[in-house]
XYZ file of N, CA and C in Angstrom:
681
model
N 80.207 -30.467 -52.370
C 79.473 -29.379 -51.731
C 78.299 -28.968 -52.621
N 77.125 -28.835 -52.031
C 75.928 -28.453 -52.778
C 75.887 -26.935 -52.941
N 75.585 -26.485 -54.156
C 75.407 -25.065 -54.451
C 74.010 -24.878 -55.018
N 73.407 -23.729 -54.734
C 72.045 -23.463 -55.178
C 72.003 -22.259 -56.118
N 71.129 -22.348 -57.118
C 70.819 -21.230 -57.999
C 69.350 -20.893 -57.796
N 69.070 -19.631 -57.484
C 67.700 -19.200 -57.205
C 67.306 -18.065 -58.135
N 66.006 -17.977 -58.396
C 65.465 -16.871 -59.178
C 64.217 -16.339 -58.476
N 64.163 -15.013 -58.335
C 63.051 -14.362 -57.655
C 62.490 -13.283 -58.579
N 61.173 -13.265 -58.774
C 60.529 -12.216 -59.544
C 60.155 -11.075 -58.598
N 60.634 -9.867 -58.893
C 60.368 -8.706 -58.058
C 59.558 -7.665 -58.831
N 58.806 -6.883 -58.086
C 57.874 -5.924 -58.671
C 58.406 -4.501 -58.509
N 58.951 -3.895 -59.554
C 59.524 -2.554 -59.431
C 58.481 -1.474 -59.193
N 57.188 -1.793 -59.372
C 56.128 -0.804 -59.178
C 55.681 -0.686 -57.724
N 56.112 -1.596 -56.868
C 55.680 -1.543 -55.473
C 56.432 -0.459 -54.713
N 55.678 0.461 -54.122
C 56.303 1.571 -53.401
C 57.119 1.062 -52.219
N 56.645 0.018 -51.544
C 57.334 -0.482 -50.358
C 58.702 -1.057 -50.692
N 58.883 -1.491 -51.936
C 60.142 -2.124 -52.289
C 61.151 -1.218 -52.941
N 60.782 0.028 -53.207
C 61.691 0.906 -53.938
C 62.962 1.214 -53.167
N 62.874 1.263 -51.841
C 64.065 1.514 -51.037
C 65.076 0.395 -51.138
N 64.591 -0.817 -51.404
C 65.483 -1.966 -51.573
C 66.005 -2.030 -53.003
N 65.094 -1.975 -53.957
C 65.472 -2.156 -55.348
C 66.304 -1.001 -55.880
N 66.172 0.166 -55.264
C 66.893 1.330 -55.759
C 68.218 1.589 -55.091
N 68.622 0.730 -54.161
C 69.874 0.947 -53.429
C 70.655 -0.357 -53.373
N 71.854 -0.352 -53.909
C 72.665 -1.563 -53.981
C 72.990 -2.115 -52.597
N 73.292 -1.257 -51.635
C 73.612 -1.734 -50.292
C 72.395 -2.382 -49.636
N 71.224 -1.773 -49.812
C 70.003 -2.328 -49.241
C 69.662 -3.667 -49.882
N 69.877 -3.777 -51.201
C 69.605 -5.036 -51.891
C 70.554 -6.127 -51.400
N 71.805 -5.776 -51.197
C 72.785 -6.732 -50.679
C 72.349 -7.255 -49.310
N 71.914 -6.348 -48.429
C 71.466 -6.761 -47.099
C 70.223 -7.638 -47.181
N 69.304 -7.313 -48.092
C 68.090 -8.104 -48.243
C 68.401 -9.513 -48.733
N 69.366 -9.628 -49.648
C 69.764 -10.951 -50.132
C 70.387 -11.767 -49.002
N 71.307 -11.170 -48.248
C 71.963 -11.899 -47.162
C 70.975 -12.291 -46.071
N 69.931 -11.484 -45.891
C 68.926 -11.806 -44.871
C 68.113 -13.047 -45.237
N 68.296 -13.553 -46.432
C 67.604 -14.772 -46.858
C 68.279 -16.035 -46.338
N 69.407 -15.859 -45.650
C 70.177 -16.988 -45.128
C 70.373 -16.792 -43.622
N 69.991 -17.744 -42.798
C 70.124 -17.585 -41.349
C 71.557 -17.269 -40.933
N 71.740 -16.168 -40.188
C 73.044 -15.809 -39.657
C 73.999 -15.205 -40.652
N 73.601 -15.063 -41.898
C 74.532 -14.616 -42.933
C 74.963 -13.158 -42.735
N 74.072 -12.281 -42.277
C 74.415 -10.874 -42.103
C 75.535 -10.679 -41.084
N 75.557 -11.522 -40.053
C 76.554 -11.357 -38.997
C 77.833 -12.138 -39.258
N 77.794 -13.095 -40.201
C 78.938 -13.972 -40.436
C 79.748 -13.473 -41.621
N 80.820 -12.748 -41.354
C 81.648 -12.189 -42.418
C 82.632 -13.198 -43.002
N 82.758 -14.386 -42.379
C 83.715 -15.389 -42.847
C 83.054 -16.440 -43.738
N 81.731 -16.361 -43.903
C 81.027 -17.385 -44.670
C 81.302 -17.241 -46.163
N 80.954 -18.275 -46.898
C 81.240 -18.301 -48.326
C 80.420 -17.249 -49.075
N 80.900 -16.917 -50.249
C 80.321 -15.847 -51.041
C 78.900 -16.163 -51.495
N 78.017 -15.171 -51.391
C 76.697 -15.215 -52.010
C 76.716 -14.207 -53.152
N 76.438 -14.664 -54.360
C 76.417 -13.802 -55.537
C 74.980 -13.474 -55.905
N 74.749 -12.263 -56.420
C 73.413 -11.909 -56.871
C 73.481 -10.959 -58.060
N 72.387 -10.932 -58.817
C 72.300 -10.064 -60.002
C 70.844 -9.718 -60.261
N 70.584 -8.471 -60.619
C 69.251 -8.035 -61.003
C 69.180 -7.881 -62.520
N 68.257 -8.584 -63.144
C 68.054 -8.485 -64.586
C 66.730 -7.784 -64.861
N 66.729 -6.582 -65.438
C 65.467 -5.913 -65.779
C 64.721 -6.664 -66.871
N 63.419 -6.822 -66.674
C 62.530 -7.420 -67.656
C 61.289 -6.537 -67.761
N 60.522 -6.631 -68.843
C 59.306 -5.816 -68.955
C 58.357 -6.058 -67.778
N 58.132 -5.035 -66.968
C 57.193 -5.127 -65.861
C 57.703 -5.808 -64.617
N 58.956 -6.253 -64.603
C 59.475 -6.941 -63.432
C 60.994 -6.913 -63.423
N 61.545 -7.290 -62.280
C 62.985 -7.495 -62.148
C 63.209 -8.940 -61.747
N 64.190 -9.591 -62.366
C 64.540 -10.957 -61.988
C 65.815 -10.901 -61.154
N 65.726 -11.425 -59.947
C 66.881 -11.520 -59.067
C 67.431 -12.943 -59.143
N 68.695 -13.071 -59.525
C 69.375 -14.367 -59.535
C 70.369 -14.405 -58.379
N 70.403 -15.528 -57.686
C 71.290 -15.684 -56.540
C 71.964 -17.047 -56.616
N 73.280 -17.074 -56.452
C 74.036 -18.323 -56.321
C 74.578 -18.365 -54.905
N 74.328 -19.467 -54.215
C 74.655 -19.531 -52.788
C 75.043 -20.936 -52.364
N 75.825 -21.054 -51.266
C 76.228 -22.370 -50.772
C 75.183 -23.007 -49.853
N 74.053 -22.348 -49.659
C 72.969 -22.916 -48.870
C 71.643 -22.458 -49.457
N 70.567 -23.165 -49.104
C 69.268 -22.851 -49.684
C 68.664 -21.628 -48.997
N 68.177 -20.647 -49.763
C 67.647 -19.419 -49.180
C 66.145 -19.491 -48.921
N 65.646 -18.481 -48.200
C 64.213 -18.265 -48.019
C 63.955 -16.793 -48.315
N 63.304 -16.520 -49.440
C 63.100 -15.149 -49.886
C 61.732 -14.593 -49.489
N 61.074 -15.205 -48.523
C 59.734 -14.765 -48.135
C 59.704 -13.277 -47.794
N 60.654 -12.820 -46.987
C 60.671 -11.417 -46.561
C 60.855 -10.473 -47.745
N 61.672 -10.874 -48.716
C 61.938 -10.028 -49.871
C 60.708 -9.934 -50.772
N 60.028 -11.058 -50.963
C 58.818 -11.066 -51.772
C 57.728 -10.237 -51.104
N 57.629 -10.297 -49.779
C 56.621 -9.516 -49.068
C 56.839 -8.019 -49.249
N 58.103 -7.600 -49.330
C 58.405 -6.179 -49.459
C 58.447 -5.690 -50.895
N 58.939 -6.524 -51.800
C 59.229 -6.029 -53.151
C 58.788 -6.963 -54.260
N 57.924 -7.918 -53.942
C 57.486 -8.852 -54.966
C 55.982 -8.918 -55.085
N 55.461 -10.113 -55.363
C 54.030 -10.370 -55.421
C 53.725 -11.417 -54.337
N 53.394 -10.978 -53.112
C 53.282 -11.897 -51.968
C 52.241 -12.994 -52.126
N 51.203 -12.779 -52.936
C 50.150 -13.789 -53.063
C 50.436 -14.806 -54.160
N 51.538 -14.630 -54.866
C 51.885 -15.541 -55.953
C 53.171 -16.299 -55.625
N 53.340 -17.431 -56.285
C 54.591 -18.190 -56.147
C 55.583 -17.637 -57.167
N 56.481 -16.766 -56.706
C 57.345 -16.036 -57.652
C 58.825 -16.278 -57.420
N 59.191 -17.286 -56.638
C 60.612 -17.587 -56.531
C 60.824 -19.093 -56.471
N 61.969 -19.497 -56.970
C 62.326 -20.913 -56.980
C 63.821 -21.048 -56.723
N 64.182 -22.154 -56.134
C 65.584 -22.437 -55.820
C 65.847 -23.900 -56.142
N 66.959 -24.146 -56.843
C 67.277 -25.535 -57.183
C 68.780 -25.766 -57.041
N 69.143 -27.025 -56.936
C 70.562 -27.358 -56.816
C 71.277 -27.021 -58.120
N 72.375 -26.309 -57.989
C 73.184 -25.869 -59.126
C 74.270 -26.893 -59.449
N 74.587 -27.725 -58.473
C 75.712 -28.649 -58.586
C 75.608 -29.584 -59.795
N 74.432 -30.142 -60.129
C 74.368 -31.025 -61.303
C 74.831 -30.347 -62.586
N 74.458 -29.080 -62.791
C 74.926 -28.382 -63.986
C 76.427 -28.143 -63.917
N 76.922 -27.741 -62.769
C 78.358 -27.504 -62.615
C 79.150 -28.765 -62.917
N 78.623 -29.901 -62.491
C 79.327 -31.171 -62.698
C 79.302 -31.616 -64.160
N 78.392 -31.058 -64.968
C 78.295 -31.452 -66.378
C 79.231 -30.656 -67.276
N 79.862 -29.647 -66.760
C 80.735 -28.815 -67.590
C 81.918 -29.628 -68.099
N 82.174 -29.530 -69.406
C 83.280 -30.245 -70.025
C 83.994 -29.335 -71.014
N 85.279 -29.598 -71.199
C 86.077 -28.836 -72.156
C 85.459 -28.920 -73.552
N 85.359 -27.779 -74.204
C 84.829 -27.730 -75.558
C 83.355 -27.418 -75.658
N 82.624 -27.487 -74.552
C 81.203 -27.143 -74.595
C 81.006 -25.662 -74.893
N 79.952 -25.342 -75.633
C 79.582 -23.957 -75.898
C 78.318 -23.615 -75.117
N 78.291 -22.426 -74.544
C 77.141 -21.940 -73.777
C 76.907 -20.467 -74.100
N 75.648 -20.058 -74.108
C 75.349 -18.639 -74.071
C 75.494 -18.181 -72.620
N 75.866 -16.921 -72.426
C 76.085 -16.471 -71.044
C 75.617 -15.042 -70.844
N 75.420 -14.701 -69.574
C 75.155 -13.319 -69.164
C 75.958 -13.041 -67.901
N 76.508 -11.855 -67.835
C 77.318 -11.446 -66.694
C 77.127 -9.958 -66.466
N 76.780 -9.565 -65.250
C 76.849 -8.163 -64.863
C 78.110 -7.995 -64.027
N 78.963 -7.068 -64.432
C 80.274 -6.946 -63.803
C 80.628 -5.489 -63.565
N 81.701 -5.302 -62.823
C 82.266 -3.983 -62.531
C 83.669 -3.950 -63.152
N 83.764 -3.657 -64.454
C 85.070 -3.671 -65.123
C 85.941 -2.520 -64.618
N 87.101 -2.848 -64.080
C 87.981 -1.816 -63.523
C 89.426 -2.057 -63.926
N 90.235 -1.048 -63.690
C 91.681 -1.157 -63.829
C 92.294 -0.515 -62.592
N 93.481 -0.967 -62.219
C 94.165 -0.419 -61.052
C 95.326 0.456 -61.511
N 95.374 1.678 -60.988
C 96.487 2.584 -61.276
C 96.535 3.636 -60.173
N 97.670 4.256 -59.954
C 97.764 5.320 -58.949
C 96.975 6.548 -59.396
N 96.313 7.197 -58.439
C 95.588 8.427 -58.754
C 96.549 9.539 -59.151
N 97.759 9.485 -58.588
C 98.803 10.433 -58.965
C 100.151 9.761 -58.748
N 101.179 10.332 -59.294
C 102.503 9.723 -59.234
C 102.943 9.526 -57.786
N 103.401 8.311 -57.485
C 103.873 7.996 -56.147
C 102.791 7.563 -55.182
N 101.526 7.648 -55.580
C 100.430 7.259 -54.698
C 100.144 5.760 -54.837
N 99.386 5.225 -53.884
C 98.975 3.823 -53.952
C 97.975 3.635 -55.084
N 97.947 2.423 -55.637
C 97.026 2.129 -56.729
C 95.582 2.150 -56.237
N 94.699 2.625 -57.091
C 93.278 2.633 -56.825
C 92.547 2.024 -58.020
N 91.311 1.577 -57.772
C 90.510 1.026 -58.850
C 89.744 2.142 -59.558
N 89.801 2.120 -60.872
C 89.044 3.056 -61.678
C 88.216 2.257 -62.675
N 86.965 2.644 -62.853
C 86.071 1.900 -63.730
C 86.336 2.156 -65.202
N 86.217 1.104 -66.005
C 86.225 1.264 -67.460
C 84.846 1.769 -67.869
N 84.798 2.772 -68.711
C 83.510 3.383 -69.020
C 83.112 3.279 -70.487
N 84.030 2.981 -71.400
C 83.654 2.832 -72.798
C 83.358 1.369 -73.107
N 82.566 1.146 -74.141
C 82.232 -0.222 -74.536
C 83.484 -1.005 -74.897
N 84.387 -0.396 -75.657
C 85.612 -1.085 -76.067
C 86.451 -1.480 -74.859
N 86.585 -0.579 -73.881
C 87.340 -0.901 -72.667
C 86.692 -2.053 -71.915
N 85.378 -2.031 -71.815
C 84.675 -3.076 -71.065
C 84.741 -4.415 -71.791
N 84.649 -4.397 -73.112
C 84.805 -5.638 -73.874
C 86.199 -6.226 -73.667
N 87.207 -5.383 -73.758
C 88.584 -5.849 -73.594
C 88.816 -6.392 -72.191
N 88.213 -5.747 -71.198
C 88.358 -6.194 -69.804
C 87.927 -7.652 -69.658
N 86.758 -8.000 -70.219
C 86.282 -9.379 -70.091
C 87.094 -10.328 -70.954
N 87.429 -9.913 -72.182
C 88.206 -10.780 -73.072
C 89.548 -11.145 -72.457
N 90.169 -10.188 -71.753
C 91.472 -10.439 -71.140
C 91.386 -11.395 -69.953
N 90.218 -11.486 -69.328
C 90.060 -12.327 -68.137
C 89.439 -13.683 -68.426
N 89.014 -13.891 -69.667
C 88.280 -15.104 -70.000
C 89.062 -16.372 -69.667
N 90.314 -16.466 -70.110
C 91.073 -17.703 -69.915
C 91.283 -17.995 -68.436
N 91.496 -16.953 -67.628
C 91.679 -17.155 -66.183
C 90.379 -17.547 -65.492
N 89.256 -17.316 -66.177
C 87.953 -17.687 -65.630
C 87.472 -19.030 -66.161
N 88.284 -19.675 -67.030
C 87.957 -21.015 -67.492
C 87.247 -21.109 -68.818
N 87.182 -20.000 -69.576
C 86.491 -20.046 -70.863
C 87.195 -19.157 -71.878
N 86.744 -19.266 -73.127
C 87.205 -18.381 -74.188
C 85.999 -17.867 -74.947
N 86.171 -16.726 -75.616
C 85.127 -16.166 -76.455
C 85.412 -16.572 -77.898
N 84.613 -17.458 -78.487
C 84.912 -17.955 -79.835
C 84.709 -16.862 -80.880
N 85.439 -16.923 -81.985
C 85.254 -15.943 -83.060
C 83.825 -15.974 -83.594
N 83.272 -14.797 -83.812
C 81.920 -14.669 -84.346
C 81.981 -13.796 -85.601
N 81.664 -14.328 -86.780
C 81.732 -13.516 -88.003
C 80.553 -12.549 -88.096
N 80.813 -11.383 -88.627
C 79.764 -10.401 -88.864
C 79.110 -10.628 -90.210
N 78.180 -9.763 -90.612
C 77.472 -9.931 -91.895
C 78.403 -9.933 -93.097
N 79.535 -9.248 -92.982
C 80.466 -9.184 -94.101
C 81.513 -10.285 -94.054
N 81.357 -11.215 -93.075
C 82.298 -12.314 -92.953
C 83.491 -12.013 -92.086
N 83.688 -10.737 -91.740
C 84.804 -10.374 -90.870
C 84.449 -10.663 -89.414
N 85.473 -10.964 -88.620
C 85.243 -11.243 -87.207
C 84.779 -9.970 -86.500
N 83.749 -10.096 -85.683
C 83.225 -8.954 -84.956
C 84.195 -8.543 -83.846
N 84.202 -7.253 -83.476
C 85.066 -6.822 -82.368
C 84.782 -7.625 -81.104
N 85.845 -8.075 -80.452
C 85.737 -8.870 -79.222
C 84.781 -10.049 -79.387
N 84.808 -10.655 -80.572
C 84.091 -11.904 -80.822
C 82.584 -11.799 -80.572
N 81.996 -10.680 -80.944
C 80.550 -10.542 -80.846
C 80.031 -10.296 -79.449
N 80.886 -9.961 -78.515
C 80.473 -9.719 -77.144
C 79.594 -8.466 -77.075
N 78.382 -8.627 -76.561
C 77.433 -7.520 -76.447
C 77.529 -6.924 -75.046
N 77.554 -5.593 -74.972
C 77.580 -4.883 -73.692
C 76.347 -3.998 -73.616
N 75.547 -4.158 -72.562
C 74.329 -3.370 -72.423
C 74.157 -2.923 -70.964
N 73.150 -2.104 -70.728
C 72.821 -1.626 -69.376
C 74.048 -1.064 -68.669
N 74.741 -0.169 -69.349
C 75.944 0.442 -68.791
C 75.544 1.608 -67.884
N 75.877 1.488 -66.576
C 75.433 2.457 -65.573
C 76.586 2.770 -64.637
N 76.657 4.012 -64.184
C 77.600 4.398 -63.137
C 76.792 4.781 -61.900
N 76.940 4.007 -60.813
C 76.271 4.279 -59.545
C 77.230 4.989 -58.606
N 76.698 5.918 -57.834
C 77.480 6.567 -56.779
C 76.658 6.569 -55.506
N 77.276 6.112 -54.406
C 76.590 6.099 -53.118
C 77.625 6.203 -52.012
N 77.165 6.567 -50.823
C 78.073 6.745 -49.697
C 78.226 5.450 -48.918
N 79.426 5.262 -48.399
C 79.706 4.101 -47.559
C 80.852 4.462 -46.626
N 80.610 4.337 -45.315
C 81.652 4.614 -44.333
C 82.202 6.021 -44.405
N 81.367 6.983 -44.743
C 81.816 8.363 -44.821
C 82.443 8.746 -46.142
N 82.610 7.783 -47.053
C 83.185 8.070 -48.368
C 82.184 7.800 -49.471
N 82.597 8.057 -50.693
C 81.740 7.835 -51.855
C 82.249 6.650 -52.661
N 81.354 5.726 -52.948
C 81.679 4.574 -53.777
C 81.152 4.837 -55.186
N 82.007 4.673 -56.181
C 81.605 4.790 -57.590
C 81.683 3.412 -58.225
N 80.586 2.967 -58.780
C 80.496 1.603 -59.328
C 80.042 1.678 -60.785
N 80.947 1.359 -61.697
C 80.610 1.315 -63.125
C 80.186 -0.103 -63.478
N 78.893 -0.273 -63.742
C 78.364 -1.600 -64.049
C 78.084 -1.748 -65.541
N 78.222 -2.981 -66.009
C 77.876 -3.299 -67.392
C 77.434 -4.752 -67.446
N 76.469 -5.027 -68.297
C 76.006 -6.398 -68.488
C 76.518 -6.912 -69.825
N 77.173 -8.071 -69.773
C 77.766 -8.705 -70.953
C 76.907 -9.896 -71.367
N 76.701 -10.039 -72.658
C 76.017 -11.208 -73.202
C 76.791 -11.714 -74.409
N 76.843 -13.023 -74.546
C 77.570 -13.587 -75.677
C 77.613 -15.098 -75.586
N 78.606 -15.669 -76.232
C 78.789 -17.117 -76.244
C 80.205 -17.428 -75.791
N 80.323 -18.455 -74.969
C 81.636 -18.875 -74.492
C 81.845 -20.347 -74.777
N 83.111 -20.738 -74.758
C 83.495 -22.145 -74.888
C 84.323 -22.510 -73.668
N 83.989 -23.621 -73.046
C 84.691 -24.067 -71.844
C 86.094 -24.529 -72.201
N 87.120 -23.983 -71.529
C 88.498 -24.434 -71.735
C 89.064 -25.093 -70.480
N 88.509 -24.761 -69.307
C 88.955 -25.369 -68.053
C 87.731 -25.481 -67.144
N 87.087 -26.666 -67.103
C 85.858 -26.814 -66.324
C 86.015 -26.448 -64.853
N 87.148 -26.800 -64.232
C 87.339 -26.498 -62.815
C 87.398 -24.993 -62.578
N 88.129 -24.281 -63.455
C 88.191 -22.826 -63.314
C 86.829 -22.186 -63.549
N 86.082 -22.678 -64.519
C 84.770 -22.104 -64.804
C 83.816 -22.366 -63.647
N 83.867 -23.539 -63.044
C 83.029 -23.808 -61.869
C 83.340 -22.811 -60.751
N 84.626 -22.551 -60.539
C 85.018 -21.589 -59.508
C 84.504 -20.195 -59.835
N 84.489 -19.836 -61.114
C 83.976 -18.527 -61.525
C 82.474 -18.445 -61.318
N 81.751 -19.500 -61.652
C 80.299 -19.507 -61.525
C 79.849 -19.422 -60.076
N 80.642 -19.951 -59.160
C 80.253 -19.937 -57.750
C 80.958 -18.853 -56.941
N 82.080 -18.351 -57.440
C 82.837 -17.339 -56.706
C 82.783 -15.954 -57.303
N 82.303 -15.847 -58.557
C 82.148 -14.545 -59.185
C 83.358 -14.115 -59.994
N 83.158 -13.055 -60.778
C 84.188 -12.541 -61.670
C 84.286 -11.023 -61.511
N 85.466 -10.563 -61.096
C 85.683 -9.133 -60.956
C 85.254 -8.601 -59.597
N 85.465 -7.293 -59.351
C 85.113 -6.678 -58.072
C 83.632 -6.298 -58.009
N 83.222 -5.738 -56.868
C 81.859 -5.243 -56.706
C 80.827 -6.314 -56.448
N 81.242 -7.483 -55.956
C 80.301 -8.593 -55.784
C 79.209 -8.285 -54.758
N 79.524 -7.494 -53.740
C 78.518 -7.150 -52.741
C 77.414 -6.276 -53.327
N 77.676 -5.667 -54.474
C 76.718 -4.739 -55.075
C 76.086 -5.288 -56.343
N 75.990 -6.609 -56.439
C 75.289 -7.223 -57.553
C 76.113 -7.432 -58.800
N 77.438 -7.445 -58.658
C 78.325 -7.679 -59.802
C 79.025 -9.032 -59.651
N 79.438 -9.592 -60.775
C 80.264 -10.801 -60.749
C 79.556 -12.098 -61.029
N 78.208 -12.106 -61.046
C 77.489 -13.361 -61.250
C 77.377 -13.678 -62.735
N 78.029 -14.755 -63.140
C 77.993 -15.271 -64.507
C 77.024 -16.445 -64.548
N 76.077 -16.427 -65.472
C 75.142 -17.534 -65.630
C 75.210 -18.052 -67.056
N 74.878 -19.341 -67.214
C 74.943 -20.015 -68.508
C 73.558 -20.438 -68.961
N 73.400 -20.547 -70.261
C 72.151 -21.051 -70.837
C 72.500 -21.866 -72.081
N 71.628 -22.790 -72.408
C 71.848 -23.593 -73.610
C 71.955 -22.688 -74.824
N 72.828 -23.043 -75.762
C 73.043 -22.244 -76.958
C 71.758 -22.176 -77.780
N 71.395 -20.965 -78.172
C 70.233 -20.762 -79.031
C 70.695 -20.639 -80.487
N 69.908 -21.136 -81.435
C 70.305 -21.060 -82.849
C 70.498 -19.627 -83.290
């Protein structure tokens, strides 16, 4: 099965696009509108997306089981006169994954835990809000996602907490949905991973990690290790 990885440059200064870029639900709908019939088809395969802030722009990454057309999104929130998006087959990289490989990675996720709101009640999801909690959340899920976080020594030679895992852009979003309020604690993780199960990691890269996928969480991307 062919999978695609796309990148779109968006312009946060455009007034016409602020309604999309500033609302997770609107951004989700705009991403799905890039695929024919996707908005109406609730049984189709997962489309993952992530917004990465950069100086003067936002980078939208999308992993999808079909090739998208982001023309409408660029017209509303990008630079319509420039070529600012690209899409390529992701499958060749997925097929190259092997046990023992090291990769740098980035992941925006919704780290949560499930517990009852009160004694005897049904379990609910609650967001982890401290850096230590969020680091532990990812470290505990690494093996089930097909990778491990290798030990990283600090300046004094001691191993860094959670193997040097960096947590940034920690935000709590609140918005209404279906008459209720959704609270989404987001965090972006950066670090280095080692592949321990290529099949599991492929499933994570195409299916996402953790909850909140409709709101731009769960997309893990890899990059060649930098010195």
